[in-house]
Amino acid sequence: MVGGGPAGLTAAIALAGAGLSTALVAGQPRRIDNRTTCLLAGSVAALDALGVWALCGAQAAPLRTMRIVDDTDRLWRAPEVRFEAAEIGLEAFGWNIENRHLVDALQRRAGEISDLLRIDRDARALEIADGEVRLSLADGGNLTTRLVVAADGRRSMCRAAAGIETDGRGYPQTALTFNLAHTRPHRDISTEFHTAHGPFTLVPLPGLRASLVCVVAPDEAAWIEALSADALDAEIERRSHSILGKVRVEPGHGAFPLGIETARAFAAQRIALIGEAGHVIPPIGAQGLNLGLRDAATIAELAVAARRDGGDVGSAEVIDEYNRRRRADVKSRTAAVDLLNRTLLNDFLPVQGVRGLGLYVLDRIGPLRRVMMREGVAPRLSEPRLMRGEML
Ligand SMILES: Cc1cc2nc3c(=O)[nH]c(=O)nc-3n(C[C@H](O)[C@H](O)[C@H](O)COP(=O)(O)OP(=O)(O)OC[C@H]3O[C@@H](n4cnc5c(N)ncnc54)[C@H](O)[C@@H]3O)c2cc1C
């Protein structure tokens, strides 16, 4: 395993927890992460099966209702759409948790597993030869393994070593992330205001708190970042139409230039890419890390099965099957998020009309809405066993 973000830690726990001798090569994180993640039902089931949810579930807030509000001043404005988890028999669409609590719980759980060797250093280089991968570590030392699970993020060194290229494009958008205290209860509702520059999404946290992802043009992001604390509170309250009452923005924020990037293959030459090493998508519809956790669960399932059959965990069969299983899930979600984001950014009137019509149809046609809700929460295809709460 290379990389100790949430995807890497999850894969390490799944592999080592099933008895595979696993080393997690992970230096110190490069920056403080103030983001939150809305974990969809399958991700929660997997974290529960891995003994992680018991350590952090109390710090997560359920998301029972999702509202999409067209906040553009365009001629063709979409109607407000509301999705209720109860409509598809779920208690909640997902649970929103601060990444620091999630990563802390993953680290604590990883620390409990004796088959998991922690190496608190970065990997510096990979060399693939003779049915093995040789990993050189920063500050010297090396490791030899049959399978590298690469969770080393969007600028993955492992991906480059495997010779895997990516396709992608940048968007003229920056996502600012904040956490807020507010005076009016959120009632477990997440609200996504669609503006002409991107979504402004408020997601519940426990108590009178919420997380915010505010997607704007880069120059507007710089303007917002430069505001004084009082002016920022007022600006965020204005943009949220005071639905949460008075708002106080907590110290610290994140700024992420947005883009889309997808690896041309998700595995090659004994290296399997998981999380953002394999795919980066904009924060719309809470898909990014949920996809990453499905990657982690899938590669763990395949490697554990190969080992139980007495086979090679990094064989061509494992690599091909991982590619096959992840392709449809990653590509379909990437395409859907890309399309939604681009229709938001597009000023062309017919495009706005189609988007408005699409949301209108979703609002009015119950069965279609329910299919979409179910698919958004749990994909029919390629759902690994851990996502159903089954142990490996
Ligand atoms: C604003 C925003 C909001 C989001 N909200 C959601 C959401 O609600 N739901 C959702 O599902 N997703 C969400 N996402 C996506 C989600 O945050 C990412 O998918 C997730 O953080 C990626 O995790 P990761 O483990 O793949 O990568 P990272 O968290 O980037 O971890 C990679 C790790 O690898 C380490 N590393 C790098 N190089 C090396 C090396 N050579 N050796 C060893 N270690 C190395 C790094 O230090 C880092 O710790 C959001 C993204 C953004 C930008």
XYZ file of C-alpha atoms and ligand atoms in Angstrom:
445
model
C 0.000 0.000 0.000
C 1.306 3.473 -0.846
C -0.533 6.522 0.569
C -2.285 7.010 3.901
C -5.323 9.087 2.880
C -8.812 7.675 3.491
C -8.746 5.369 0.441
C -5.312 3.939 1.277
C -6.077 3.391 4.954
C -9.333 1.622 4.090
C -7.628 -0.750 1.643
C -4.829 -1.446 4.143
C -7.340 -2.328 6.879
C -9.347 -4.554 4.517
C -6.262 -6.415 3.245
C -4.463 -6.820 6.571
C -7.723 -7.503 8.424
C -8.304 -10.477 6.102
C -4.875 -11.836 7.005
C -2.766 -10.687 4.039
C 0.646 -9.493 5.078
C 0.439 -5.784 4.241
C 2.787 -2.793 4.549
C 1.350 0.721 4.505
C 3.915 3.200 3.194
C 2.618 6.602 4.220
C 4.575 9.689 5.202
C 2.972 12.668 6.917
C -0.056 14.191 5.115
C 0.997 17.219 3.100
C -1.736 19.573 4.321
C -4.515 19.954 6.851
C -7.842 18.734 5.435
C -10.867 20.678 6.715
C -13.219 18.960 4.245
C -16.067 16.673 5.124
C -17.224 13.587 3.266
C -20.777 12.487 2.802
C -20.374 8.715 3.066
C -23.111 6.894 1.164
C -24.801 3.816 2.608
C -22.416 1.270 0.988
C -19.358 3.120 2.297
C -20.815 3.149 5.801
C -21.576 -0.601 5.548
C -17.957 -1.260 4.509
C -16.502 0.900 7.279
C -18.806 -0.841 9.736
C -17.659 -4.290 8.582
C -14.037 -3.142 8.949
C -14.568 -1.976 12.547
C -14.068 1.704 11.672
C -17.606 3.046 11.892
C -17.830 2.149 15.589
C -14.936 4.578 16.136
C -16.405 7.566 14.261
C -20.118 7.077 13.511
C -21.087 9.311 16.444
C -19.293 12.221 14.757
C -21.360 11.936 11.561
C -24.718 13.521 10.740
C -27.381 11.762 8.655
C -28.499 13.287 5.388
C -32.168 12.423 5.075
C -33.320 15.015 2.523
C -31.521 16.553 -0.444
C -32.730 19.802 -2.010
C -31.503 21.206 -5.301
C -32.363 24.872 -5.783
C -31.712 26.773 -9.001
C -30.047 29.976 -7.805
C -29.192 31.380 -11.230
C -30.994 34.403 -12.621
C -31.371 32.772 -16.016
C -34.500 32.745 -18.096
C -34.878 28.951 -17.915
C -34.719 28.200 -14.216
C -35.217 24.668 -12.987
C -37.858 23.945 -10.338
C -36.663 23.074 -6.840
C -36.209 19.303 -6.511
C -36.368 17.434 -3.207
C -35.228 13.880 -2.675
C -36.259 12.020 0.487
C -34.257 8.955 1.598
C -37.438 7.447 3.082
C -38.916 7.336 -0.445
C -36.450 4.542 -1.320
C -36.709 2.863 2.079
C -33.471 4.271 3.499
C -32.915 5.906 6.863
C -30.533 8.370 5.172
C -28.773 8.878 1.822
C -25.496 9.062 3.670
C -23.660 10.384 6.698
C -21.533 13.507 6.608
C -18.331 13.431 8.628
C -15.289 15.671 8.896
C -12.334 14.045 7.127
C -10.136 14.551 10.204
C -12.492 12.367 12.285
C -12.730 9.737 9.539
C -8.956 9.563 9.042
C -8.354 9.494 12.801
C -10.735 6.511 13.155
C -9.074 4.735 10.203
C -5.647 5.290 11.744
C -6.771 3.995 15.123
C -8.298 0.892 13.523
C -5.156 0.331 11.406
C -3.093 0.520 14.609
C -5.089 -2.384 16.080
C -4.263 -4.847 13.269
C -1.108 -6.837 13.915
C -0.696 -7.992 10.274
C -0.385 -4.355 9.154
C 3.140 -2.973 9.075
C 3.215 0.854 9.176
C 6.127 2.570 7.433
C 5.972 6.292 8.202
C 7.886 7.365 5.133
C 7.063 8.223 1.543
C 7.770 5.909 -1.353
C 10.350 7.488 -3.651
C 10.419 5.180 -6.662
C 9.033 1.904 -8.007
C 10.712 -0.624 -10.205
C 8.755 -3.465 -11.807
C 10.734 -6.572 -12.730
C 10.635 -10.374 -12.594
C 7.131 -10.743 -11.212
C 7.721 -8.270 -8.382
C 7.650 -4.576 -7.597
C 10.543 -3.023 -5.739
C 9.685 0.088 -3.754
C 12.417 2.503 -2.697
C 11.589 4.512 0.386
C 12.501 8.103 1.168
C 15.517 8.177 3.524
C 16.724 4.828 2.180
C 15.494 1.271 2.534
C 13.283 -0.698 0.181
C 10.515 -3.263 0.018
C 9.590 -5.974 -2.452
C 5.996 -6.972 -3.105
C 3.760 -8.730 -5.626
C 1.027 -6.089 -5.605
C 1.173 -2.335 -5.004
C -2.145 -0.715 -4.152
C -1.493 2.891 -5.132
C -3.453 5.378 -3.039
C -0.952 8.190 -3.415
C -3.414 10.818 -4.608
C -3.929 12.851 -7.731
C -0.217 13.274 -8.568
C 0.429 9.563 -8.107
C 4.046 8.539 -8.471
C 2.936 4.891 -8.633
C 0.625 5.622 -11.586
C 3.518 7.195 -13.473
C 5.767 4.212 -12.637
C 3.128 1.856 -14.057
C 3.149 3.906 -17.267
C -0.550 4.782 -16.950
C -1.587 8.072 -18.504
C -4.634 10.149 -17.630
C -7.286 12.074 -19.545
C -8.768 15.185 -18.108
C -9.423 18.858 -18.160
C -9.470 21.738 -15.720
C -12.613 23.748 -15.013
C -12.668 27.510 -14.516
C -13.764 26.870 -10.932
C -12.365 26.725 -7.407
C -14.078 24.907 -4.536
C -13.819 26.699 -1.207
C -14.565 24.552 1.824
C -15.715 25.891 5.184
C -17.346 24.545 8.312
C -20.054 26.666 9.902
C -21.923 27.083 13.148
C -25.491 28.329 12.647
C -28.545 29.268 14.656
C -31.386 27.473 12.814
C -31.515 23.639 12.785
C -30.658 21.984 9.469
C -33.208 19.161 10.063
C -30.835 16.668 8.352
C -31.364 18.432 5.006
C -28.542 19.145 2.575
C -29.220 22.043 0.217
C -27.419 22.528 -3.067
C -27.911 26.008 -4.579
C -26.965 25.858 -8.243
C -25.367 29.142 -9.239
C -24.019 30.133 -12.643
C -20.452 29.392 -11.438
C -21.145 26.098 -9.701
C -22.925 24.626 -6.709
C -23.045 26.125 -3.213
C -23.728 23.083 -1.038
C -24.601 23.024 2.655
C -24.393 19.598 4.274
C -25.432 18.836 7.880
C -22.910 18.070 10.624
C -23.963 16.990 14.132
C -25.726 19.712 16.152
C -26.004 23.257 14.871
C -23.135 22.871 12.399
C -22.835 22.313 8.668
C -20.116 21.996 6.070
C -20.069 24.143 2.980
C -18.558 23.590 -0.450
C -18.775 26.825 -2.399
C -17.761 26.495 -6.053
C -16.961 29.812 -7.726
C -14.727 31.315 -10.415
C -11.057 31.535 -9.281
C -11.035 35.359 -8.995
C -14.208 35.279 -6.912
C -12.625 32.617 -4.686
C -9.643 34.904 -4.099
C -12.033 37.753 -3.215
C -13.930 35.557 -0.717
C -10.700 34.277 0.849
C -9.557 37.849 1.461
C -12.712 38.852 3.419
C -12.470 39.661 7.137
C -14.128 37.155 9.493
C -17.255 39.311 9.968
C -17.597 40.059 6.264
C -17.176 36.352 5.457
C -19.963 35.400 7.907
C -22.265 37.948 6.257
C -21.345 36.844 2.725
C -21.939 33.152 3.446
C -25.246 33.919 5.135
C -26.303 35.996 2.129
C -25.387 33.238 -0.321
C -27.219 30.658 1.792
C -30.351 32.857 1.790
C -30.253 32.651 5.629
C -31.825 29.177 5.554
C -29.615 28.242 8.511
C -30.166 31.555 10.318
C -27.110 33.460 11.549
C -23.886 31.896 10.367
C -20.431 31.886 11.945
C -17.662 30.507 9.768
C -15.191 28.421 11.782
C -11.461 29.190 11.427
C -9.614 27.501 8.553
C -10.773 26.749 5.046
C -9.671 24.829 1.958
C -9.374 25.919 -1.684
C -9.323 23.321 -4.475
C -8.957 24.152 -8.179
C -11.451 21.863 -9.898
C -10.953 19.506 -12.754
C -11.594 16.034 -13.917
C -8.879 13.440 -14.378
C -9.308 9.743 -15.125
C -6.572 7.162 -15.497
C -6.644 5.349 -18.861
C -6.345 2.068 -16.946
C -6.997 1.425 -13.270
C -4.281 -1.184 -12.960
C -1.237 -2.371 -14.870
C 1.945 -4.278 -14.130
C 1.091 -5.283 -10.531
C 0.012 -1.736 -9.622
C -3.673 -1.058 -8.860
C -4.809 2.552 -8.576
C -7.380 3.479 -5.961
C -8.951 6.789 -4.919
C -7.707 9.966 -6.543
C -4.692 8.144 -7.987
C -7.251 6.678 -10.411
C -9.907 9.382 -10.733
C -10.524 12.964 -9.684
C -13.986 14.469 -10.059
C -15.560 17.734 -8.897
C -17.402 17.678 -5.549
C -20.929 17.314 -6.933
C -23.217 14.591 -5.644
C -20.706 13.283 -3.052
C -19.147 10.705 -5.355
C -15.331 11.100 -5.125
C -14.289 9.246 -1.987
C -17.277 6.908 -2.198
C -15.827 5.730 -5.520
C -12.406 5.515 -3.837
C -13.775 3.298 -1.078
C -15.377 1.021 -3.695
C -11.939 0.787 -5.370
C -10.386 -0.162 -2.011
C -13.062 -2.786 -1.319
C -12.739 -4.244 -4.830
C -8.965 -4.664 -4.890
C -9.030 -6.119 -1.368
C -11.740 -8.610 -2.410
C -9.751 -9.724 -5.477
C -6.398 -9.985 -3.679
C -7.884 -11.912 -0.750
C -9.654 -14.331 -3.133
C -6.423 -14.875 -5.102
C -4.475 -15.603 -1.930
C -7.134 -18.025 -0.639
C -6.938 -19.920 -3.936
C -3.179 -20.144 -3.448
C -2.571 -17.718 -6.315
C -0.544 -14.577 -6.914
C -2.206 -11.418 -5.495
C -0.779 -9.293 -8.308
C -1.333 -11.710 -11.199
C -2.519 -10.574 -14.630
C -5.953 -12.082 -13.793
C -6.293 -9.892 -10.675
C -5.113 -6.806 -12.566
C -7.488 -7.441 -15.508
C -10.442 -8.186 -13.283
C -9.847 -5.036 -11.209
C -9.767 -2.973 -14.399
C -12.923 -4.601 -15.635
C -14.852 -4.150 -12.390
C -13.945 -0.512 -11.830
C -14.297 0.812 -15.370
C -18.092 1.173 -15.654
C -18.584 2.568 -12.155
C -15.853 5.222 -12.421
C -16.625 6.220 -16.011
C -20.395 6.501 -15.571
C -20.108 8.649 -12.446
C -17.388 10.822 -13.932
C -19.506 11.409 -17.040
C -22.619 12.256 -14.983
C -20.792 14.744 -12.738
C -19.018 16.305 -15.719
C -22.305 16.713 -17.603
C -24.101 18.264 -14.636
C -21.251 20.669 -13.959
C -20.974 21.702 -17.595
C -24.684 22.366 -17.982
C -24.425 24.625 -14.939
C -21.560 26.575 -16.481
C -23.195 26.777 -19.895
C -24.992 30.025 -20.689
C -26.503 28.686 -23.917
C -30.264 28.962 -23.516
C -31.268 25.554 -24.984
C -28.771 23.827 -22.658
C -30.333 25.610 -19.693
C -33.768 24.565 -20.960
C -32.762 20.898 -21.160
C -31.265 21.021 -17.665
C -34.415 22.619 -16.267
C -36.571 20.070 -18.065
C -34.437 17.212 -16.737
C -34.880 18.369 -13.158
C -38.604 18.995 -13.756
C -39.036 15.441 -15.064
C -37.123 14.061 -12.084
C -39.315 16.035 -9.743
C -42.543 14.834 -11.339
C -41.886 11.214 -12.257
C -41.617 9.227 -9.027
C -40.278 5.900 -10.407
C -37.555 7.671 -12.411
C -36.616 9.748 -9.394
C -36.403 6.634 -7.231
C -34.208 4.785 -9.754
C -31.877 7.773 -9.837
C -31.763 8.045 -6.066
C -30.982 4.339 -5.667
C -28.281 4.461 -8.327
C -26.755 7.586 -6.743
C -26.491 5.860 -3.367
C -25.484 2.347 -4.450
C -24.555 1.293 -7.970
C -26.284 -1.837 -9.253
C -23.145 -2.900 -11.095
C -19.774 -3.575 -9.560
C -20.721 -3.365 -5.914
C -18.003 -5.136 -3.921
C -18.939 -7.413 -1.029
C -17.676 -5.088 1.695
C -20.218 -2.482 0.523
C -22.923 -4.998 1.394
C -21.410 -5.332 4.862
C -19.920 -8.776 4.128
C -16.505 -9.638 5.505
C -13.753 -10.702 3.097
C -14.115 20.286 -1.928
C -14.222 18.806 -1.973
C -15.281 18.154 -1.336
C -15.422 16.754 -1.410
N -16.509 16.150 -0.827
C -16.678 14.802 -0.991
C -17.836 14.134 -0.467
O -18.733 14.713 0.161
N -17.965 12.795 -0.692
C -17.013 12.098 -1.371
O -17.184 10.877 -1.550
N -15.907 12.694 -1.849
C -15.715 14.025 -1.676
N -14.598 14.642 -2.190
C -13.543 13.814 -2.790
C -12.620 13.284 -1.693
O -12.247 14.309 -0.807
C -11.408 12.632 -2.305
O -11.855 11.642 -3.202
C -10.538 11.971 -1.252
O -10.060 12.880 -0.312
C -9.364 11.285 -1.908
O -8.765 10.428 -0.979
P -7.491 9.602 -1.393
O -7.160 8.749 -0.202
O -7.664 8.966 -2.715
O -6.353 10.715 -1.639
P -5.654 11.726 -0.653
O -6.513 12.084 0.491
O -5.088 12.811 -1.512
O -4.446 10.867 -0.050
C -3.286 10.585 -0.754
C -2.196 10.353 0.291
O -1.035 9.836 -0.362
C 0.089 10.444 0.207
N 1.201 10.304 -0.738
C 1.378 10.990 -1.899
N 2.521 10.593 -2.491
C 3.056 9.632 -1.684
C 4.237 8.831 -1.764
N 5.112 8.947 -2.783
N 4.479 7.939 -0.769
C 3.612 7.790 0.283
N 2.476 8.551 0.405
C 2.208 9.440 -0.576
C -0.351 11.871 0.515
O 0.463 12.458 1.519
C -1.776 11.627 1.011
O -1.802 11.409 2.405
C -14.455 16.023 -2.132
C -13.378 16.666 -2.766
C -13.268 18.048 -2.701
C -12.123 18.729 -3.416
